[in-house]
């Protein structure tokens, strides 16, 4: 039987936080990943651009034999998932719905904050899905356009105090509304999880990178699609400079090897 892969993509490093969770929960699965860093940040582009990047990513992933796709990008999930589902006859998993579900389950005071990219906030997808779980929950959103560039450039590692100031600028207004739960609604923000929890020890933080893997695992098990061979193959591609991308990527995934892949 030919090798089947789980295809994963994001605009960049954020998607690797989802990949690391797939490796943790599903260590035998073959993975092909694209970080579309040439078009990063997605969050400040137009919806039409996000649709085009999303379709390009999936077309390129399909050069491998895929059994599922994970959109490890909130911006793409909120703006292009429905188009992708029409275009491709493949199970497509997005990060937003599992994170919204988890936050709705754990909030006690029924006030949830969401930090995300501009386009994700504009889509109001989190608010809609949280309210489908419980219409009494209040949702407060904040677009954080500075965070993705700070993560991708590695600046978040070199100036902790500046990073804390930036996070507080974005999160304090939500905190002041009395939220008890905060969704990190961009997969890049998962990399800032520890720092965010240092600043706000009393907030319950919900990753948008990881809960999707629970749904993926359940789907593979129900459909008897779990990989039976050991020796998983993992391939990683970036649409810009692999050496640049590897600098931070190797902090997230051990022994990662990144190749360049330019869209046709
Ligand atoms: N990591 C992505 C997300 O979850 C995209 C970030 C960006 O490129 O703006 O939204």
PDB file of C-alpha atoms and ligand atoms in Angstrom:
ATOM      1  CA  UNK A   1       0.000   0.000   0.000  1.00  0.00           C
ATOM      2  CA  UNK A   2       1.361   3.433  -0.866  1.00  0.00           C
ATOM      3  CA  UNK A   3       2.274   5.773   1.921  1.00  0.00           C
ATOM      4  CA  UNK A   4      -0.455   8.228   2.910  1.00  0.00           C
ATOM      5  CA  UNK A   5       0.207  11.584   4.517  1.00  0.00           C
ATOM      6  CA  UNK A   6      -1.474  14.140   6.706  1.00  0.00           C
ATOM      7  CA  UNK A   7      -1.050  17.494   4.948  1.00  0.00           C
ATOM      8  CA  UNK A   8      -0.634  20.540   7.177  1.00  0.00           C
ATOM      9  CA  UNK A   9      -0.132  24.186   6.264  1.00  0.00           C
ATOM     10  CA  UNK A  10       0.101  27.663   7.754  1.00  0.00           C
ATOM     11  CA  UNK A  11       1.686  30.961   6.804  1.00  0.00           C
ATOM     12  CA  UNK A  12       4.737  29.873   8.784  1.00  0.00           C
ATOM     13  CA  UNK A  13       5.992  28.788  12.191  1.00  0.00           C
ATOM     14  CA  UNK A  14       2.579  28.652  13.880  1.00  0.00           C
ATOM     15  CA  UNK A  15       1.638  25.547  11.932  1.00  0.00           C
ATOM     16  CA  UNK A  16       4.610  23.717  13.393  1.00  0.00           C
ATOM     17  CA  UNK A  17       2.981  23.899  16.820  1.00  0.00           C
ATOM     18  CA  UNK A  18       0.138  21.822  15.367  1.00  0.00           C
ATOM     19  CA  UNK A  19       2.643  19.483  13.700  1.00  0.00           C
ATOM     20  CA  UNK A  20       4.424  18.972  17.033  1.00  0.00           C
ATOM     21  CA  UNK A  21       1.100  17.987  18.622  1.00  0.00           C
ATOM     22  CA  UNK A  22       0.383  15.563  15.755  1.00  0.00           C
ATOM     23  CA  UNK A  23       3.820  14.010  16.325  1.00  0.00           C
ATOM     24  CA  UNK A  24       3.080  13.744  20.060  1.00  0.00           C
ATOM     25  CA  UNK A  25      -0.359  12.147  19.689  1.00  0.00           C
ATOM     26  CA  UNK A  26       0.095  10.307  16.383  1.00  0.00           C
ATOM     27  CA  UNK A  27       3.818   9.498  16.199  1.00  0.00           C
ATOM     28  CA  UNK A  28       3.484   6.956  13.360  1.00  0.00           C
ATOM     29  CA  UNK A  29       1.686   9.263  10.936  1.00  0.00           C
ATOM     30  CA  UNK A  30       3.456  10.591   7.839  1.00  0.00           C
ATOM     31  CA  UNK A  31       3.285  14.374   7.608  1.00  0.00           C
ATOM     32  CA  UNK A  32       3.877  16.884   4.834  1.00  0.00           C
ATOM     33  CA  UNK A  33       3.961  20.518   5.952  1.00  0.00           C
ATOM     34  CA  UNK A  34       4.065  23.834   4.089  1.00  0.00           C
ATOM     35  CA  UNK A  35       4.886  27.123   5.793  1.00  0.00           C
ATOM     36  CA  UNK A  36       3.907  29.759   3.240  1.00  0.00           C
ATOM     37  CA  UNK A  37       6.356  32.312   4.594  1.00  0.00           C
ATOM     38  CA  UNK A  38       6.624  34.113   1.242  1.00  0.00           C
ATOM     39  CA  UNK A  39       3.060  35.342   1.823  1.00  0.00           C
ATOM     40  CA  UNK A  40       3.242  35.768   5.591  1.00  0.00           C
ATOM     41  CA  UNK A  41       1.594  37.475   7.478  1.00  0.00           C
ATOM     42  CA  UNK A  42      -1.779  36.194   6.296  1.00  0.00           C
ATOM     43  CA  UNK A  43      -3.658  38.195   8.914  1.00  0.00           C
ATOM     44  CA  UNK A  44      -3.317  41.537   7.155  1.00  0.00           C
ATOM     45  CA  UNK A  45      -4.120  40.319   3.616  1.00  0.00           C
ATOM     46  CA  UNK A  46      -7.506  40.324   1.868  1.00  0.00           C
ATOM     47  CA  UNK A  47      -9.986  37.464   2.037  1.00  0.00           C
ATOM     48  CA  UNK A  48      -9.453  36.848  -1.699  1.00  0.00           C
ATOM     49  CA  UNK A  49      -5.696  36.515  -1.174  1.00  0.00           C
ATOM     50  CA  UNK A  50      -6.228  34.061   1.689  1.00  0.00           C
ATOM     51  CA  UNK A  51      -8.506  31.935  -0.508  1.00  0.00           C
ATOM     52  CA  UNK A  52      -5.872  31.870  -3.234  1.00  0.00           C
ATOM     53  CA  UNK A  53      -3.012  31.002  -0.795  1.00  0.00           C
ATOM     54  CA  UNK A  54      -5.144  28.287   0.800  1.00  0.00           C
ATOM     55  CA  UNK A  55      -5.957  26.635  -2.531  1.00  0.00           C
ATOM     56  CA  UNK A  56      -2.292  26.851  -3.587  1.00  0.00           C
ATOM     57  CA  UNK A  57      -1.186  25.238  -0.333  1.00  0.00           C
ATOM     58  CA  UNK A  58      -3.620  22.343  -0.673  1.00  0.00           C
ATOM     59  CA  UNK A  59      -2.870  21.817  -4.389  1.00  0.00           C
ATOM     60  CA  UNK A  60       0.831  21.615  -3.518  1.00  0.00           C
ATOM     61  CA  UNK A  61       0.246  19.266  -0.560  1.00  0.00           C
ATOM     62  CA  UNK A  62      -1.715  17.041  -2.954  1.00  0.00           C
ATOM     63  CA  UNK A  63       1.506  16.181  -4.757  1.00  0.00           C
ATOM     64  CA  UNK A  64       1.614  13.696  -1.865  1.00  0.00           C
ATOM     65  CA  UNK A  65      -1.077  11.075  -1.362  1.00  0.00           C
ATOM     66  CA  UNK A  66      -3.128  12.664   1.430  1.00  0.00           C
ATOM     67  CA  UNK A  67      -5.638  11.113   3.808  1.00  0.00           C
ATOM     68  CA  UNK A  68      -6.497  14.414   5.501  1.00  0.00           C
ATOM     69  CA  UNK A  69      -5.581  18.093   5.526  1.00  0.00           C
ATOM     70  CA  UNK A  70      -5.181  20.198   8.653  1.00  0.00           C
ATOM     71  CA  UNK A  71      -5.504  23.936   8.152  1.00  0.00           C
ATOM     72  CA  UNK A  72      -3.171  24.928  10.974  1.00  0.00           C
ATOM     73  CA  UNK A  73      -4.027  28.573  10.444  1.00  0.00           C
ATOM     74  CA  UNK A  74      -6.966  30.407  11.979  1.00  0.00           C
ATOM     75  CA  UNK A  75      -6.892  33.069   9.272  1.00  0.00           C
ATOM     76  CA  UNK A  76      -7.179  30.523   6.509  1.00  0.00           C
ATOM     77  CA  UNK A  77      -9.714  28.417   8.417  1.00  0.00           C
ATOM     78  CA  UNK A  78     -11.982  31.423   9.021  1.00  0.00           C
ATOM     79  CA  UNK A  79     -11.734  32.875   5.521  1.00  0.00           C
ATOM     80  CA  UNK A  80     -11.187  30.026   3.080  1.00  0.00           C
ATOM     81  CA  UNK A  81     -12.187  26.706   4.603  1.00  0.00           C
ATOM     82  CA  UNK A  82     -15.629  26.610   2.944  1.00  0.00           C
ATOM     83  CA  UNK A  83     -14.095  27.299  -0.486  1.00  0.00           C
ATOM     84  CA  UNK A  84     -11.460  24.608   0.074  1.00  0.00           C
ATOM     85  CA  UNK A  85     -14.102  22.094   1.123  1.00  0.00           C
ATOM     86  CA  UNK A  86     -15.950  22.669  -2.152  1.00  0.00           C
ATOM     87  CA  UNK A  87     -12.784  22.430  -4.226  1.00  0.00           C
ATOM     88  CA  UNK A  88     -11.230  19.278  -2.744  1.00  0.00           C
ATOM     89  CA  UNK A  89     -12.697  15.881  -2.074  1.00  0.00           C
ATOM     90  CA  UNK A  90     -10.706  15.409   1.128  1.00  0.00           C
ATOM     91  CA  UNK A  91     -11.397  15.545   4.855  1.00  0.00           C
ATOM     92  CA  UNK A  92     -10.302  19.043   5.911  1.00  0.00           C
ATOM     93  CA  UNK A  93      -9.794  19.890   9.577  1.00  0.00           C
ATOM     94  CA  UNK A  94      -9.638  23.463  10.847  1.00  0.00           C
ATOM     95  CA  UNK A  95      -8.309  24.777  14.146  1.00  0.00           C
ATOM     96  CA  UNK A  96     -11.089  27.185  15.119  1.00  0.00           C
ATOM     97  CA  UNK A  97     -14.012  24.917  15.903  1.00  0.00           C
ATOM     98  CA  UNK A  98     -12.107  22.614  18.341  1.00  0.00           C
ATOM     99  CA  UNK A  99     -10.598  25.628  20.168  1.00  0.00           C
ATOM    100  CA  UNK A 100     -13.976  27.401  20.395  1.00  0.00           C
ATOM    101  CA  UNK A 101     -15.557  24.221  21.773  1.00  0.00           C
ATOM    102  CA  UNK A 102     -12.823  23.793  24.379  1.00  0.00           C
ATOM    103  CA  UNK A 103     -13.087  27.417  25.570  1.00  0.00           C
ATOM    104  CA  UNK A 104     -16.891  27.209  25.799  1.00  0.00           C
ATOM    105  CA  UNK A 105     -16.523  24.090  27.949  1.00  0.00           C
ATOM    106  CA  UNK A 106     -14.076  25.571  30.460  1.00  0.00           C
ATOM    107  CA  UNK A 107     -15.282  29.133  31.001  1.00  0.00           C
ATOM    108  CA  UNK A 108     -17.010  29.527  34.353  1.00  0.00           C
ATOM    109  CA  UNK A 109     -17.907  33.224  34.269  1.00  0.00           C
ATOM    110  CA  UNK A 110     -19.027  32.910  30.626  1.00  0.00           C
ATOM    111  CA  UNK A 111     -16.662  35.599  29.385  1.00  0.00           C
ATOM    112  CA  UNK A 112     -14.079  34.563  26.810  1.00  0.00           C
ATOM    113  CA  UNK A 113     -11.359  36.676  25.217  1.00  0.00           C
ATOM    114  CA  UNK A 114      -9.969  35.914  21.770  1.00  0.00           C
ATOM    115  CA  UNK A 115      -6.692  37.273  20.440  1.00  0.00           C
ATOM    116  CA  UNK A 116      -6.204  36.662  16.730  1.00  0.00           C
ATOM    117  CA  UNK A 117      -5.146  38.209  13.431  1.00  0.00           C
ATOM    118  CA  UNK A 118      -7.103  41.084  11.911  1.00  0.00           C
ATOM    119  CA  UNK A 119      -8.790  38.844   9.340  1.00  0.00           C
ATOM    120  CA  UNK A 120      -9.781  36.192  11.890  1.00  0.00           C
ATOM    121  CA  UNK A 121     -11.306  38.834  14.154  1.00  0.00           C
ATOM    122  CA  UNK A 122     -13.142  40.361  11.197  1.00  0.00           C
ATOM    123  CA  UNK A 123     -14.631  36.974  10.244  1.00  0.00           C
ATOM    124  CA  UNK A 124     -16.292  36.716  13.712  1.00  0.00           C
ATOM    125  CA  UNK A 125     -15.952  32.958  13.398  1.00  0.00           C
ATOM    126  CA  UNK A 126     -14.921  32.415  17.020  1.00  0.00           C
ATOM    127  CA  UNK A 127     -17.836  34.434  18.332  1.00  0.00           C
ATOM    128  CA  UNK A 128     -20.311  32.542  16.151  1.00  0.00           C
ATOM    129  CA  UNK A 129     -19.022  29.089  17.088  1.00  0.00           C
ATOM    130  CA  UNK A 130     -18.742  29.851  20.827  1.00  0.00           C
ATOM    131  CA  UNK A 131     -22.306  31.155  20.864  1.00  0.00           C
ATOM    132  CA  UNK A 132     -23.487  27.991  19.130  1.00  0.00           C
ATOM    133  CA  UNK A 133     -22.262  26.136  22.228  1.00  0.00           C
ATOM    134  CA  UNK A 134     -23.775  28.594  24.698  1.00  0.00           C
ATOM    135  CA  UNK A 135     -25.485  31.788  23.609  1.00  0.00           C
ATOM    136  CA  UNK A 136     -25.008  33.335  27.080  1.00  0.00           C
ATOM    137  CA  UNK A 137     -21.224  33.484  26.683  1.00  0.00           C
ATOM    138  CA  UNK A 138     -19.817  36.934  25.976  1.00  0.00           C
ATOM    139  CA  UNK A 139     -16.902  37.054  23.557  1.00  0.00           C
ATOM    140  CA  UNK A 140     -14.358  39.868  23.449  1.00  0.00           C
ATOM    141  CA  UNK A 141     -11.934  39.919  20.525  1.00  0.00           C
ATOM    142  CA  UNK A 142      -8.677  41.737  19.887  1.00  0.00           C
ATOM    143  CA  UNK A 143      -6.683  41.849  16.655  1.00  0.00           C
ATOM    144  CA  UNK A 144      -2.934  41.653  17.350  1.00  0.00           C
ATOM    145  CA  UNK A 145      -1.103  42.498  14.090  1.00  0.00           C
ATOM    146  CA  UNK A 146       2.315  42.919  15.754  1.00  0.00           C
ATOM    147  CA  UNK A 147       2.569  39.403  17.178  1.00  0.00           C
ATOM    148  CA  UNK A 148       3.143  37.239  14.080  1.00  0.00           C
ATOM    149  CA  UNK A 149       6.080  39.354  12.771  1.00  0.00           C
ATOM    150  CA  UNK A 150       7.617  39.331  16.295  1.00  0.00           C
ATOM    151  CA  UNK A 151       7.464  35.522  16.355  1.00  0.00           C
ATOM    152  CA  UNK A 152       8.684  34.965  12.781  1.00  0.00           C
ATOM    153  CA  UNK A 153      11.609  37.362  13.167  1.00  0.00           C
ATOM    154  CA  UNK A 154      12.712  35.705  16.417  1.00  0.00           C
ATOM    155  CA  UNK A 155      12.528  39.080  18.206  1.00  0.00           C
ATOM    156  CA  UNK A 156      10.299  37.495  20.834  1.00  0.00           C
ATOM    157  CA  UNK A 157      13.356  35.560  22.020  1.00  0.00           C
ATOM    158  CA  UNK A 158      15.704  38.512  22.331  1.00  0.00           C
ATOM    159  CA  UNK A 159      13.573  41.167  24.052  1.00  0.00           C
ATOM    160  CA  UNK A 160      11.305  39.640  26.668  1.00  0.00           C
ATOM    161  CA  UNK A 161      10.321  42.991  28.200  1.00  0.00           C
ATOM    162  CA  UNK A 162       9.187  44.435  24.871  1.00  0.00           C
ATOM    163  CA  UNK A 163       7.235  41.251  24.234  1.00  0.00           C
ATOM    164  CA  UNK A 164       5.515  41.516  27.615  1.00  0.00           C
ATOM    165  CA  UNK A 165       4.575  45.148  26.887  1.00  0.00           C
ATOM    166  CA  UNK A 166       3.117  44.205  23.502  1.00  0.00           C
ATOM    167  CA  UNK A 167       1.122  41.300  24.928  1.00  0.00           C
ATOM    168  CA  UNK A 168      -0.225  43.488  27.735  1.00  0.00           C
ATOM    169  CA  UNK A 169      -1.270  46.197  25.272  1.00  0.00           C
ATOM    170  CA  UNK A 170      -3.404  43.653  23.461  1.00  0.00           C
ATOM    171  CA  UNK A 171      -4.674  41.502  26.325  1.00  0.00           C
ATOM    172  CA  UNK A 172      -5.221  44.026  29.165  1.00  0.00           C
ATOM    173  CA  UNK A 173      -8.398  45.482  27.575  1.00  0.00           C
ATOM    174  CA  UNK A 174      -9.883  41.954  27.394  1.00  0.00           C
ATOM    175  CA  UNK A 175      -8.710  41.115  30.926  1.00  0.00           C
ATOM    176  CA  UNK A 176     -10.419  44.266  32.209  1.00  0.00           C
ATOM    177  CA  UNK A 177     -13.735  42.915  30.869  1.00  0.00           C
ATOM    178  CA  UNK A 178     -13.466  40.123  33.460  1.00  0.00           C
ATOM    179  CA  UNK A 179     -12.707  37.180  31.161  1.00  0.00           C
ATOM    180  CA  UNK A 180     -11.556  33.906  32.769  1.00  0.00           C
ATOM    181  CA  UNK A 181     -10.580  32.185  29.495  1.00  0.00           C
ATOM    182  CA  UNK A 182      -8.422  33.453  26.644  1.00  0.00           C
ATOM    183  CA  UNK A 183      -8.155  31.767  23.255  1.00  0.00           C
ATOM    184  CA  UNK A 184      -4.805  32.189  21.519  1.00  0.00           C
ATOM    185  CA  UNK A 185      -6.614  32.360  18.185  1.00  0.00           C
ATOM    186  CA  UNK A 186      -3.577  32.268  15.931  1.00  0.00           C
ATOM    187  CA  UNK A 187      -1.301  29.253  15.836  1.00  0.00           C
ATOM    188  CA  UNK A 188       1.771  31.504  16.077  1.00  0.00           C
ATOM    189  CA  UNK A 189       0.617  32.649  19.539  1.00  0.00           C
ATOM    190  CA  UNK A 190       1.029  29.121  20.893  1.00  0.00           C
ATOM    191  CA  UNK A 191       4.761  29.902  20.869  1.00  0.00           C
ATOM    192  CA  UNK A 192       3.958  32.743  23.318  1.00  0.00           C
ATOM    193  CA  UNK A 193       1.812  30.545  25.583  1.00  0.00           C
ATOM    194  CA  UNK A 194       4.303  30.283  28.478  1.00  0.00           C
ATOM    195  CA  UNK A 195       4.993  34.000  28.508  1.00  0.00           C
ATOM    196  CA  UNK A 196       1.280  34.821  28.354  1.00  0.00           C
ATOM    197  CA  UNK A 197       0.579  32.523  31.267  1.00  0.00           C
ATOM    198  CA  UNK A 198       3.422  34.159  33.231  1.00  0.00           C
ATOM    199  CA  UNK A 199       1.727  37.550  32.747  1.00  0.00           C
ATOM    200  CA  UNK A 200      -1.815  36.298  33.420  1.00  0.00           C
ATOM    201  CA  UNK A 201      -1.491  33.307  35.793  1.00  0.00           C
ATOM    202  CA  UNK A 202      -5.210  33.336  36.625  1.00  0.00           C
ATOM    203  CA  UNK A 203      -6.419  33.102  33.005  1.00  0.00           C
ATOM    204  CA  UNK A 204      -7.242  29.746  31.406  1.00  0.00           C
ATOM    205  CA  UNK A 205      -5.390  29.801  28.098  1.00  0.00           C
ATOM    206  CA  UNK A 206      -6.725  27.812  25.154  1.00  0.00           C
ATOM    207  CA  UNK A 207      -4.357  26.945  22.323  1.00  0.00           C
ATOM    208  CA  UNK A 208      -5.793  27.003  18.809  1.00  0.00           C
ATOM    209  CA  UNK A 209      -2.923  24.820  17.559  1.00  0.00           C
ATOM    210  CA  UNK A 210      -3.563  21.657  19.523  1.00  0.00           C
ATOM    211  CA  UNK A 211      -7.252  20.761  20.117  1.00  0.00           C
ATOM    212  CA  UNK A 212      -7.714  19.968  16.396  1.00  0.00           C
ATOM    213  CA  UNK A 213      -5.410  16.955  16.784  1.00  0.00           C
ATOM    214  CA  UNK A 214      -7.952  15.295  19.072  1.00  0.00           C
ATOM    215  CA  UNK A 215     -10.554  15.524  16.242  1.00  0.00           C
ATOM    216  CA  UNK A 216      -8.048  14.306  13.663  1.00  0.00           C
ATOM    217  CA  UNK A 217      -7.123  11.310  15.822  1.00  0.00           C
ATOM    218  CA  UNK A 218     -10.759  10.428  16.407  1.00  0.00           C
ATOM    219  CA  UNK A 219     -11.456  10.593  12.654  1.00  0.00           C
ATOM    220  CA  UNK A 220      -8.465   8.375  11.770  1.00  0.00           C
ATOM    221  CA  UNK A 221      -9.421   5.823  14.406  1.00  0.00           C
ATOM    222  CA  UNK A 222     -13.113   5.689  13.473  1.00  0.00           C
ATOM    223  CA  UNK A 223     -12.249   5.190   9.809  1.00  0.00           C
ATOM    224  CA  UNK A 224      -9.449   2.715  10.433  1.00  0.00           C
ATOM    225  CA  UNK A 225      -6.953   5.078   8.795  1.00  0.00           C
ATOM    226  CA  UNK A 226      -4.185   5.021  11.432  1.00  0.00           C
ATOM    227  CA  UNK A 227      -0.761   4.391   9.911  1.00  0.00           C
ATOM    228  CA  UNK A 228       0.356   0.842  10.607  1.00  0.00           C
ATOM    229  CA  UNK A 229       4.033   1.168   9.567  1.00  0.00           C
ATOM    230  CA  UNK A 230       6.445   2.624  12.143  1.00  0.00           C
ATOM    231  CA  UNK A 231       9.216   4.859  10.654  1.00  0.00           C
ATOM    232  CA  UNK A 232       7.042   7.887   9.939  1.00  0.00           C
ATOM    233  CA  UNK A 233       8.166  10.151   7.086  1.00  0.00           C
ATOM    234  CA  UNK A 234       7.942  13.887   7.699  1.00  0.00           C
ATOM    235  CA  UNK A 235       8.599  16.504   5.043  1.00  0.00           C
ATOM    236  CA  UNK A 236       8.734  20.228   5.665  1.00  0.00           C
ATOM    237  CA  UNK A 237       8.635  22.974   3.050  1.00  0.00           C
ATOM    238  CA  UNK A 238       8.755  26.757   3.136  1.00  0.00           C
ATOM    239  CA  UNK A 239       7.922  29.103   0.268  1.00  0.00           C
ATOM    240  CA  UNK A 240      10.848  31.413   1.161  1.00  0.00           C
ATOM    241  CA  UNK A 241      14.297  30.949   2.686  1.00  0.00           C
ATOM    242  CA  UNK A 242      14.655  27.509   4.375  1.00  0.00           C
ATOM    243  CA  UNK A 243      17.687  28.551   6.433  1.00  0.00           C
ATOM    244  CA  UNK A 244      15.870  31.550   7.841  1.00  0.00           C
ATOM    245  CA  UNK A 245      12.814  29.419   8.616  1.00  0.00           C
ATOM    246  CA  UNK A 246      14.903  26.692  10.258  1.00  0.00           C
ATOM    247  CA  UNK A 247      16.332  29.071  12.890  1.00  0.00           C
ATOM    248  CA  UNK A 248      13.136  29.098  14.966  1.00  0.00           C
ATOM    249  CA  UNK A 249      11.586  25.943  13.487  1.00  0.00           C
ATOM    250  CA  UNK A 250      14.306  23.818  15.080  1.00  0.00           C
ATOM    251  CA  UNK A 251      13.294  25.118  18.499  1.00  0.00           C
ATOM    252  CA  UNK A 252       9.829  23.644  17.875  1.00  0.00           C
ATOM    253  CA  UNK A 253      10.673  20.341  16.157  1.00  0.00           C
ATOM    254  CA  UNK A 254      13.805  18.306  16.791  1.00  0.00           C
ATOM    255  CA  UNK A 255      16.033  17.480  13.787  1.00  0.00           C
ATOM    256  CA  UNK A 256      13.767  19.342  11.366  1.00  0.00           C
ATOM    257  CA  UNK A 257      14.994  19.596   7.779  1.00  0.00           C
ATOM    258  CA  UNK A 258      13.359  22.250   5.627  1.00  0.00           C
ATOM    259  CA  UNK A 259      13.250  22.454   1.863  1.00  0.00           C
ATOM    260  CA  UNK A 260      12.140  25.269  -0.384  1.00  0.00           C
ATOM    261  CA  UNK A 261       8.961  24.917  -2.407  1.00  0.00           C
ATOM    262  CA  UNK A 262       7.797  27.708  -4.690  1.00  0.00           C
ATOM    263  CA  UNK A 263       4.163  27.599  -5.833  1.00  0.00           C
ATOM    264  CA  UNK A 264       3.588  26.999  -9.538  1.00  0.00           C
TER     265      UNK A 264
HETATM  266  N1  LIG B   1      -0.769  31.343  12.130  1.00  0.00           N
HETATM  267  C1  LIG B   1      -1.840  31.891  11.371  1.00  0.00           C
HETATM  268  C2  LIG B   1      -3.135  31.944  12.101  1.00  0.00           C
HETATM  269  O1  LIG B   1      -3.392  31.056  12.896  1.00  0.00           O
HETATM  270  C3  LIG B   1      -1.536  33.067  10.462  1.00  0.00           C
HETATM  271  C4  LIG B   1      -0.748  34.182  10.997  1.00  0.00           C
HETATM  272  C5  LIG B   1      -0.410  35.217   9.935  1.00  0.00           C
HETATM  273  O2  LIG B   1       0.312  34.882   8.996  1.00  0.00           O
HETATM  274  O3  LIG B   1      -0.892  36.357  10.068  1.00  0.00           O
HETATM  275  O4  LIG B   1      -3.963  32.782  11.866  1.00  0.00           O
END
